[in-house]
Coordinates of C-alpha atoms in Angstrom, one line a residue:
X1 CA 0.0 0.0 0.0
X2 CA 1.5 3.2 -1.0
X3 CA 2.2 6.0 1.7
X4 CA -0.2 8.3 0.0
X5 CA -3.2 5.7 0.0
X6 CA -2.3 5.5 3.8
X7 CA -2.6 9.2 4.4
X8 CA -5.9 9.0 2.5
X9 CA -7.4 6.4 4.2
X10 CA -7.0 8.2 7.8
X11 CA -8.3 11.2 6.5
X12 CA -11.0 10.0 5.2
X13 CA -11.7 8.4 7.9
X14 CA -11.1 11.5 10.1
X15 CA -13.4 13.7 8.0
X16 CA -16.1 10.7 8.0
X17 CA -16.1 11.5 11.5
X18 CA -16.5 14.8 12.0
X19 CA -19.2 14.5 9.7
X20 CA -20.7 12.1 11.8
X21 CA -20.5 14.4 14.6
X22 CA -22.4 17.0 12.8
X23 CA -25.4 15.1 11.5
X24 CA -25.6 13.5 15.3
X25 CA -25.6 17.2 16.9
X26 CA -28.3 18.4 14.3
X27 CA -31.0 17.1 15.7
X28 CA -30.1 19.1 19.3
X29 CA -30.9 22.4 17.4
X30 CA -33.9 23.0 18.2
X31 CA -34.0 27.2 17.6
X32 CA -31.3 29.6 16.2
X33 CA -30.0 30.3 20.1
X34 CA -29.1 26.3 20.2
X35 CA -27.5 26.9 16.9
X36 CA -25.3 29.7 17.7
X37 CA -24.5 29.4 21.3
X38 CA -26.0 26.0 22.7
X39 CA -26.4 28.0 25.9
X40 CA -25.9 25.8 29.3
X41 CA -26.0 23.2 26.9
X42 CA -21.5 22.4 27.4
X43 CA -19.5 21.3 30.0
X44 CA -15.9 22.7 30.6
X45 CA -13.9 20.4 28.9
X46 CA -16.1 21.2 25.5
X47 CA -16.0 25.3 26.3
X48 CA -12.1 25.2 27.0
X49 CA -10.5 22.9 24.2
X50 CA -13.1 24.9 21.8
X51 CA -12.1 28.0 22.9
X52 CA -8.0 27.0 22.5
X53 CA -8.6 24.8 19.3
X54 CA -10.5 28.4 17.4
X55 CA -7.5 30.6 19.1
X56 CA -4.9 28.5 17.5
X57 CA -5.6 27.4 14.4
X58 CA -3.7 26.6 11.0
X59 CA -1.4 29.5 11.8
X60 CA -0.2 27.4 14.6
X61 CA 0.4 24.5 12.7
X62 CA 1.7 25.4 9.4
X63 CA 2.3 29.1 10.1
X64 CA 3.9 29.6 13.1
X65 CA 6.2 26.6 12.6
X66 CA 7.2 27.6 9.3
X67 CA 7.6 31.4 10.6
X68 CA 9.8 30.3 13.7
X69 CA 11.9 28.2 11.0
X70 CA 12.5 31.5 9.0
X71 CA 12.4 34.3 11.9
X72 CA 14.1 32.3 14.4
X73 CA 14.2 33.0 17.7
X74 CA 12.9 36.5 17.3
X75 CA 8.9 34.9 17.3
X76 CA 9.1 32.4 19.9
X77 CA 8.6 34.8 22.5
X78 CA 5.3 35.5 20.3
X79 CA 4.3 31.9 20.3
X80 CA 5.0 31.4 23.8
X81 CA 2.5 34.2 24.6
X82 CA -0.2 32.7 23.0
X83 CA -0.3 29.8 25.8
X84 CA -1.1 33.2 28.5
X85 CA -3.8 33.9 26.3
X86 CA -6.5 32.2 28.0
X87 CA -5.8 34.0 31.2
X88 CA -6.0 37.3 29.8
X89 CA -9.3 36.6 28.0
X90 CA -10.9 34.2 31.1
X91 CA -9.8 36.6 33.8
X92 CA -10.2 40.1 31.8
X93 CA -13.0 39.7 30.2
X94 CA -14.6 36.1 30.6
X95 CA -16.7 36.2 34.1
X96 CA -17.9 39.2 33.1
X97 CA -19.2 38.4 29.4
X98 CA -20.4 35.6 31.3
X99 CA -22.9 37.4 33.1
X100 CA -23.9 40.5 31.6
X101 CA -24.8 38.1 28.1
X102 CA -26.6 36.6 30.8
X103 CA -28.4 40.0 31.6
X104 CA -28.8 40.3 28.2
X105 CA -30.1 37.0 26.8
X106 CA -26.6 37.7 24.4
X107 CA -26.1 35.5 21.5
X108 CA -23.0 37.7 20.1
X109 CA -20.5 39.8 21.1
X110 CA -21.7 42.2 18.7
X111 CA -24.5 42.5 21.3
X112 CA -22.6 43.5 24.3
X113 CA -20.9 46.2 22.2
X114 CA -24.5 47.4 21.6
X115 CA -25.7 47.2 25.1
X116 CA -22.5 49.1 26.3
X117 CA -21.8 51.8 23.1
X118 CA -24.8 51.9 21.8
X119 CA -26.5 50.8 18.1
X120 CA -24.0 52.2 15.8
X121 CA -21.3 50.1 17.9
X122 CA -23.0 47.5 17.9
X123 CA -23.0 47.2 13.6
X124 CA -20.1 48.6 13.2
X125 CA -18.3 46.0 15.4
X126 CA -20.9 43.8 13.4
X127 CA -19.0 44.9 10.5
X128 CA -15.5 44.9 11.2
X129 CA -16.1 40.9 12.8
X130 CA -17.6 40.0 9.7
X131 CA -14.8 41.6 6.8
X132 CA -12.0 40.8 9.3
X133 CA -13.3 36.7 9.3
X134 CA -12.8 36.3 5.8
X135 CA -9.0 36.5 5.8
X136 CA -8.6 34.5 8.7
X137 CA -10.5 31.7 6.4
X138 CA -9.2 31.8 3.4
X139 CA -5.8 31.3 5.8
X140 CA -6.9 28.2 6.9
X141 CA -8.0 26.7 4.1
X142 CA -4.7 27.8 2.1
X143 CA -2.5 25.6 5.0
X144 CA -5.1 22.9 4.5
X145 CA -4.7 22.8 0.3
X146 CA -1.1 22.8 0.5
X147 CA -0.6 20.0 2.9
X148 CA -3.2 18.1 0.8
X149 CA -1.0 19.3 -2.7
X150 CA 2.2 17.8 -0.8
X151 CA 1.4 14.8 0.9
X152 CA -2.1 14.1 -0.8
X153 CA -0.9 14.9 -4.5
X154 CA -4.2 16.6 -4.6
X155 CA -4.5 19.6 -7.1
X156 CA -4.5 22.6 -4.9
X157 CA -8.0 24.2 -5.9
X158 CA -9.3 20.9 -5.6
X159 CA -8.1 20.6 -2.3
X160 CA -10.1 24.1 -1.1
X161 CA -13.0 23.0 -2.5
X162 CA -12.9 19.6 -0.8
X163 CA -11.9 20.5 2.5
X164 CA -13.8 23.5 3.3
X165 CA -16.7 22.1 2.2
X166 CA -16.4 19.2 5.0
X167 CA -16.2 21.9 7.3
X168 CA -19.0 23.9 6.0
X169 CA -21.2 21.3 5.7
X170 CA -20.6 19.7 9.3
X171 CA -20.9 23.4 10.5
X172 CA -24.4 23.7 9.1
X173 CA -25.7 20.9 10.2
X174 CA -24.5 20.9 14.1
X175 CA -24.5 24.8 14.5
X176 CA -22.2 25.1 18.0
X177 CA -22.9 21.6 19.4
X178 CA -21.1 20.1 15.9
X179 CA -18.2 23.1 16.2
X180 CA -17.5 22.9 20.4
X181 CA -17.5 18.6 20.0
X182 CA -15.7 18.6 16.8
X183 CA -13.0 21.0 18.7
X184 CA -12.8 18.9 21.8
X185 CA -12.1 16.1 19.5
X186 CA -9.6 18.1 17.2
X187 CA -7.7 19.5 20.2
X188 CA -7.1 15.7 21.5
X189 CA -5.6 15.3 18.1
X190 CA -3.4 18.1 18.1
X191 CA -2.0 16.9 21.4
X192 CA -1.3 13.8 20.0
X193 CA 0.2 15.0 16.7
X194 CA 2.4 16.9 19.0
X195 CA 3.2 13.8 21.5
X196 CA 4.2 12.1 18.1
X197 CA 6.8 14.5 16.3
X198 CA 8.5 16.2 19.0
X199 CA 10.7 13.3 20.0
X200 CA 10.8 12.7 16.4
X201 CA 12.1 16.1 15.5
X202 CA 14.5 15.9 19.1
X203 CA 15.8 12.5 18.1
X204 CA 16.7 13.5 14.4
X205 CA 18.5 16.6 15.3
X206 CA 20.6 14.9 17.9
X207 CA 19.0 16.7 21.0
X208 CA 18.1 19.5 22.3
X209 CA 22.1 21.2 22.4
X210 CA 23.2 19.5 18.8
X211 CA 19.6 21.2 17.8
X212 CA 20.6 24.7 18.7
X213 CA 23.8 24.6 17.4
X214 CA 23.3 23.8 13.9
X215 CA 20.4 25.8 14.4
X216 CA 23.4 28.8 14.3
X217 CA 24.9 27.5 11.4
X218 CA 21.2 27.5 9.6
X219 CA 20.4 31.0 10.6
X220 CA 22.6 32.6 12.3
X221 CA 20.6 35.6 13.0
X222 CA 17.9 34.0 14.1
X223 CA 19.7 32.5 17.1
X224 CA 19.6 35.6 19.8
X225 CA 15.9 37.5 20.3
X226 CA 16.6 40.4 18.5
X227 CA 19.1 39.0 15.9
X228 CA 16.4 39.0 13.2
X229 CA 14.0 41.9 13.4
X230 CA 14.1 44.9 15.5
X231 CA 13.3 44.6 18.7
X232 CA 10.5 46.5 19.3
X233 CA 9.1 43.8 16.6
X234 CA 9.8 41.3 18.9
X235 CA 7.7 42.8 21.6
X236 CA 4.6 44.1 19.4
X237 CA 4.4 40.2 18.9
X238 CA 4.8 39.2 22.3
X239 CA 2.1 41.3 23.4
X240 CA -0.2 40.8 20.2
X241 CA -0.5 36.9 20.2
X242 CA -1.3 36.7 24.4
X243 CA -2.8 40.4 25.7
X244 CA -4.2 41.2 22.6
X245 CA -6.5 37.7 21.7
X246 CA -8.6 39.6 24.6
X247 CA -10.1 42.0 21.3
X248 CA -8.8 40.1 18.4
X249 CA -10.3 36.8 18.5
X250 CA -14.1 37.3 19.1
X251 CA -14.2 34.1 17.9
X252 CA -12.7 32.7 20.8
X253 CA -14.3 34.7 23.5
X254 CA -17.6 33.7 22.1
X255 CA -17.5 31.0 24.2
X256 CA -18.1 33.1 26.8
X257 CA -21.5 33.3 26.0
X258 CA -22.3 29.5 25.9
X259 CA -22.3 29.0 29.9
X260 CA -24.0 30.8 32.9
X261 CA -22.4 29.0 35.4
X262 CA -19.1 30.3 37.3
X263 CA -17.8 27.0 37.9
X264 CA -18.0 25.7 34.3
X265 CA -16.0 29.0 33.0
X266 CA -13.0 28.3 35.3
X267 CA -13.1 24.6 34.8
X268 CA -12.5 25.4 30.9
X269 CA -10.1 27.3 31.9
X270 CA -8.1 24.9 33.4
X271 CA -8.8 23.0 29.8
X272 CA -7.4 25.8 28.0
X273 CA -4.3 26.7 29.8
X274 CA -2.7 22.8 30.3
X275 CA -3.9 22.7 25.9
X276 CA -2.2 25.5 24.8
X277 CA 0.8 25.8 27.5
X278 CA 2.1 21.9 25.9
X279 CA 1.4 22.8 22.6
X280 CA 2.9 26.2 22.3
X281 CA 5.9 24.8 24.2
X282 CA 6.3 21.5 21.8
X283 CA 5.5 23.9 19.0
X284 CA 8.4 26.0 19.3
X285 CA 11.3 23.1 19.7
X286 CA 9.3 21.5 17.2
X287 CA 9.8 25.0 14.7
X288 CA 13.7 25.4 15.4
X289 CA 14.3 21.8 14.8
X290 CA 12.5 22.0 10.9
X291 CA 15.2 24.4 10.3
X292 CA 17.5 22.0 11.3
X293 CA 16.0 19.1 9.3
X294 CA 15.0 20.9 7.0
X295 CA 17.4 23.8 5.3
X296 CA 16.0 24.2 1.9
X297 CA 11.9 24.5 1.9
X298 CA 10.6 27.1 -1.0
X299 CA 7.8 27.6 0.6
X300 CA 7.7 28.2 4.4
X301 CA 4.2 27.0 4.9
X302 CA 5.1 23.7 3.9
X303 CA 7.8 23.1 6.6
X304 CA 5.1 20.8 8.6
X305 CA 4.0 18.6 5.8
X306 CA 7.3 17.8 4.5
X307 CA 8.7 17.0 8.3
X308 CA 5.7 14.5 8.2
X309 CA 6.4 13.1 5.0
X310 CA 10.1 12.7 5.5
X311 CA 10.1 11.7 9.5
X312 CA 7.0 10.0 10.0
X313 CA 5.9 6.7 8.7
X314 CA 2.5 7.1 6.7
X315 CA -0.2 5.9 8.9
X316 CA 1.3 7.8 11.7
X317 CA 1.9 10.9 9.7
X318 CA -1.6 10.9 8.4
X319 CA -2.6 11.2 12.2
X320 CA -0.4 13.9 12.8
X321 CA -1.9 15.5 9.9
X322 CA -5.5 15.4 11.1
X323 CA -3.9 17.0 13.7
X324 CA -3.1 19.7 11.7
X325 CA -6.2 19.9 9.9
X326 CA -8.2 19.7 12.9
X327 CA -6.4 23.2 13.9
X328 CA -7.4 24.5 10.5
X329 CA -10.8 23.3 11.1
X330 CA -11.7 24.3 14.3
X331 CA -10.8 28.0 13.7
X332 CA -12.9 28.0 10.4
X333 CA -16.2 26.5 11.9
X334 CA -16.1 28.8 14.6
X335 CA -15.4 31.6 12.5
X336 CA -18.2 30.6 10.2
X337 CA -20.5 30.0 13.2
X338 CA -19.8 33.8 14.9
X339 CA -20.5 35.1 11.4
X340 CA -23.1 33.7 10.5
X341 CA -24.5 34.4 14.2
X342 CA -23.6 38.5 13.4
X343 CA -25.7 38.6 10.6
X344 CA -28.8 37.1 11.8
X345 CA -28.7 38.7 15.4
X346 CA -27.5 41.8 14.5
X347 CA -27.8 42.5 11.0
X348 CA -31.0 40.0 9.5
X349 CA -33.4 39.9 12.8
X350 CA -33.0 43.9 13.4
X351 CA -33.2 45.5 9.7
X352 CA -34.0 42.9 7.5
X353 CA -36.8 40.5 8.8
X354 CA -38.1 41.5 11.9
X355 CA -40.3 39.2 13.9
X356 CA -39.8 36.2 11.9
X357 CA -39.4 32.8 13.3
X358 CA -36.8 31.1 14.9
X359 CA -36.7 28.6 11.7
X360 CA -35.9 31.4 9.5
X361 CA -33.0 33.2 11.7
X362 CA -32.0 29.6 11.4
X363 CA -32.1 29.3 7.6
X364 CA -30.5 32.8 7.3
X365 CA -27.5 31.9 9.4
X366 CA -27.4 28.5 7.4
X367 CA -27.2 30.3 3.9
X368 CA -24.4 32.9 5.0
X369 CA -22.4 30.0 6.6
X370 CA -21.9 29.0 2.8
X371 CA -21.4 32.2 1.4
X372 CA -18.9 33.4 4.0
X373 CA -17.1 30.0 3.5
X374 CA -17.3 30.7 0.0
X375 CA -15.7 34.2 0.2
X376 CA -12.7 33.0 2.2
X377 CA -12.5 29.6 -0.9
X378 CA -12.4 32.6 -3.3
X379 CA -9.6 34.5 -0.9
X380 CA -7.5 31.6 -0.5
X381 CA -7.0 30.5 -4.3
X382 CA -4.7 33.5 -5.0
X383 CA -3.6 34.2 -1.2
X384 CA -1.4 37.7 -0.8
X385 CA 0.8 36.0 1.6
X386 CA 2.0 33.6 3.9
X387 CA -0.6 31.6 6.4
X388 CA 0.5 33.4 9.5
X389 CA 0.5 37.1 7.6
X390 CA -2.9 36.5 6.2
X391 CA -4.4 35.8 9.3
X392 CA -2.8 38.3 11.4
X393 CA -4.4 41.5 9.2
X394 CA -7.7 40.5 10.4
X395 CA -6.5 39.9 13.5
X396 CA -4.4 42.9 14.3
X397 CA -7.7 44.9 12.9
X398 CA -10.1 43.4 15.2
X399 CA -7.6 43.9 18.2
X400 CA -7.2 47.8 17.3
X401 CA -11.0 48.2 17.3
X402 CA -12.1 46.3 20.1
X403 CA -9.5 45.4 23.2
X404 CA -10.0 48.8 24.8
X405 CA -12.8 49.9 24.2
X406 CA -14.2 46.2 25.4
X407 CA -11.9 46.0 28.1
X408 CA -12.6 49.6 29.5
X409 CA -16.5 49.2 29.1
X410 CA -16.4 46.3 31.0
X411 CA -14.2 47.9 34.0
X412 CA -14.5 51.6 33.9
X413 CA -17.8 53.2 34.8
X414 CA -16.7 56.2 33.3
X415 CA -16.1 55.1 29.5
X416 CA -19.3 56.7 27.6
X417 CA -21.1 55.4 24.5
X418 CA -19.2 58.2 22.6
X419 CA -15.7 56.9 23.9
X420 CA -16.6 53.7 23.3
X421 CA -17.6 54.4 19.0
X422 CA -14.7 56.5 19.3
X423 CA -12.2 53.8 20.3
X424 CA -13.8 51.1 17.8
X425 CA -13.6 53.5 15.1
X426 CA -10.1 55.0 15.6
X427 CA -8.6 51.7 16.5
X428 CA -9.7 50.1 12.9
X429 CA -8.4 53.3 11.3
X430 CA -5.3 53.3 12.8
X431 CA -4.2 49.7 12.5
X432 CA -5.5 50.1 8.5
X433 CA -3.5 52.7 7.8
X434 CA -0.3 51.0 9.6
X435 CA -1.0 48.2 7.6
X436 CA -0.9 50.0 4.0
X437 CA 2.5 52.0 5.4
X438 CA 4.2 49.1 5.5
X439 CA 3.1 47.4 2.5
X440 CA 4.1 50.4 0.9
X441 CA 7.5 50.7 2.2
X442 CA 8.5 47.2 2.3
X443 CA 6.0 45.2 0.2
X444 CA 5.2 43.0 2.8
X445 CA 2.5 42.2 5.7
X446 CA 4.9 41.1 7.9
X447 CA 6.8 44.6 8.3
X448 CA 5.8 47.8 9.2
X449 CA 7.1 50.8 10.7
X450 CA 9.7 50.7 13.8
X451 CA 8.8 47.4 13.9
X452 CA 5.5 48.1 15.4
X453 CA 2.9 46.1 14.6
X454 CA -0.3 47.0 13.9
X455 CA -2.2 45.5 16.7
X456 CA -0.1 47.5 19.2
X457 CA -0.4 51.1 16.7
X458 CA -4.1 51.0 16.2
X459 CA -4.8 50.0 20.2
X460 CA -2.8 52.7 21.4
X461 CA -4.4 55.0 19.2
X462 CA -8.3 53.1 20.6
X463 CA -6.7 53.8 24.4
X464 CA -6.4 56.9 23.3
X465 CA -9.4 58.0 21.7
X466 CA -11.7 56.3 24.2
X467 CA -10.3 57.8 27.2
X468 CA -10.4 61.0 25.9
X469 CA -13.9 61.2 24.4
X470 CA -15.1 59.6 27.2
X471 CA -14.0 62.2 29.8
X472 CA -15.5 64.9 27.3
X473 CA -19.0 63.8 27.3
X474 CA -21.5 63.0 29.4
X475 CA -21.5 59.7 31.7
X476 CA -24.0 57.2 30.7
X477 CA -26.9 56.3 32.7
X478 CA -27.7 54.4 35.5
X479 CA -29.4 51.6 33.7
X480 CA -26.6 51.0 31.4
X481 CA -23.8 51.1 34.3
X482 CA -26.4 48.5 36.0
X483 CA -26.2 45.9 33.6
X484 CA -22.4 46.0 33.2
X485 CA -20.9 46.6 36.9
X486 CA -23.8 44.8 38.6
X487 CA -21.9 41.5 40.4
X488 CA -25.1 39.7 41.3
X489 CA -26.0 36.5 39.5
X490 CA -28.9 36.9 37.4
X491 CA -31.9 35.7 39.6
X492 CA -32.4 32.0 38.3
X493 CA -29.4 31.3 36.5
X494 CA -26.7 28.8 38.0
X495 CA -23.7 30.8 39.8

């Protein structure tokens, strides 16, 4: 049996499964509210490896690794922060989410920027979720068609087509029951893809010294921290891939909205931290040791696939690439799913078709499920960059508009529904026009100005902005402040 039949049959057999796992979930949803948030309907385990499986992604996989193989050093302290994420978005923002969506009846984070800044906010931050998804798709599915064009032999448009319509369809059928399940069960694979090629990768290199060393003779910039980009590069990253996920992965926090009880939110925490903390670790001995094994690779996105096909024997390789494409997937059906969720709640059910039933919120958030996945299909056959670039823009954009003025509505009485706008609007601005300064001076989406990135520009600019408009206008009133800085459980609702 050939090693590409092998590699076939497990995926196969992977997707089979997740398919399964949709068509078992659809007949839970009952209404769109079990579609988009399955409310008290998860326990921790499901709420924290979802949560970590959307924040990491195919970046992680394929672009991070290949990115630390290039950069060096100079990223790992970026991938290392990504394992504190959870406890800046649990301990921020997550207890909090948790009960004013509770207050609300929430089904989007959309509506919380509503309730807090008012309607305006609440599209606009409709807006800016939805445009800033489609990149962070058409990412995915680019890592997924060339690991299937390498180790598959699988034309690479065919490849698109094949895999994100698996994760379309199983999306559309289990709304967040199929997406949280299918992440629990993608983030025990990426574990165990993980578990499999570290020793692997140690072994091969010679250890962890022998690894370092000819690491130095590979890339001998990329040896110290700041040997490879400028330094404040270094810490724009740092900060951008932990602090940050608070406002750029809406996404992620989403999850926030699924539970009312206080004790299932910090179990998932738990989940999340011990998840990400071994793979971000793995991942980044795993990332200097493809530079080892690996010195000539024209494409850096392929620096996974080929360490599987040259390391791994076939059936084992084929599990650490459902690994890989279980990153990939989780980060796409929860994307689709928050979308989709944006544009019924807050777009569809408000302006379009007011007072319709659930069944058609339900068949409206099926129908742009497809065409957002489509969009991002269409993205990702001519990508403008590298896995890891392509999702950070609509990351870095969502972080400008929405960590501080999120993060101050939720702690400071004083930030108005003016500040608020103010900082959502400003912080998009800012972190667009960063992004087309450095495209323009170095015709790239990985460099910009100083070193800066523009995640940290635009939110400075947002801090900025929202503090000072805020302290200009008039303190909002008591009803709003009531909902937000409230502690008291909602009467009824599990603590």
């Amino acid at each position: 049996m050939s090693a590409t039949t092998q590699y076939i049959i497990v995926i196969v057999v992977y997707f089979i499964a997740m398919l399964g796992v949709g068509f078992l979930f659809n007949k839970k949803v009952s209404s769109d509210k079990d579609y988009f948030i399955a409310k008290d309907k998860l326990n921790a385990p499901a709420i924290g490896f979802s949560f970590s499986a959307t924040q990491m992604s195919g970046s992680t996989y394929m672009g991070t690794v290949g990115s630390i193989r290039t950069l060096g050093y100079a990223f790992i302290p970026a991938a290392i922060s990504s394992a504190a994420a959870p406890w800046f978005c649990y301990v921020l923002v997550g207890d909090r989410i948790r009960k004013v969506s509770a207050r609300l009846k929430s089904v989007t984070m959309a509506d919380i920027f509503e309730a807090r800044f008012g309607k305006v906010a609440g599209l606009l931050a409709t807006i800016i979720m939805m445009v800033a998804s489609v990149p962070t798709i058409a990412a995915q599915l680019k890592a997924a068609g060339n690991s299937f064009e390498v180790l598959l032999g699988i034309p690479y448009i065919a490849a698109l087509f094949i895999f994100g319509g698996i994760v379309i369809l199983y999306t559309i059928l289990g709304g967040m029951f199929a997406v949280a399940w299918t992440d629990l069960i993608q983030g025990i694979l990426m574990i165990c893809g993980f578990v499999i090629l570290l020793p692997v990768v140690l072994t091969n290199c010679g250890g962890f010294t022998a690894m370092h060393e000819a690491y130095a003779q590979f890339n001998p910039a990329g040896i110290s921290i700041s040997g490879s980009q400028p330094i404040m590069w270094v810490i724009s990253g740092f900060l951008v891939w932990g602090f940050f996920q608070v406002g750029g992965q809406p996404a992620a926090t989403t999850r926030f909205l699924t539970t009312s009880n206080e004790k299932t939110l910090k179990s998932a925490l738990v989940y999340s931290i011990l998840f990400e903390s071994f793979i971000f670790l793995a991942l980044a001995v795993i990332s200097i040791g493809a530079g080892v094994l690996l010195p000539v690779v024209e494409n850096s996105d392929m620096a996974l696939p080929m360490l599987i096909q040259g390391y791994l024997p076939p059936i084992v390789g084929g599990i650490v690439l459902a690994a890989a494409l279980g990153a990939m997937m989780s980060t796409i059906d929860s994307v689709l799913l928050m979308v989709s969720s944006l544009f019924v709640n807050n777009i569809y059910e408000k302006y379009i078709k007011k007072g319709e039933n659930a069944k058609s919120g339900l068949n409206a958030g099926r129908i742009t499920t497809v065409v957002v996945g489509v969009l991002g299909l269409l993205v990702a056959i001519n990508p403008p960059d590298a896995v890891l670039w392509i999702i950070t823009t609509g990351f870095s954009l969502m972080a400008a508009a929405f960590t501080f003025p999120l993060l101050l509505g939720l702690w400071w009485p004083r930030t108005t529904k003016a500040g608020g706008l103010a900082g959502i609007i400003s912080g998009a601005v800012a972190s667009l026009a960063w992004y087309v300064a450095g495209y323009v001076l170095y015709g790239s989406l990985s460099q910009w100005i100083g070193g800066i990135w523009p995640a940290i520009f635009g939110s400075v600019v947002s801090l900025i902005f929202t503090i000072v408009v805020s302290l200009a206008t008039k303190p909002d009133s008591k009803e709003v402040l009531d909902v937000f800085f409230d502690d008291t459980e909602v009467e009824g609702e599990p603590a």
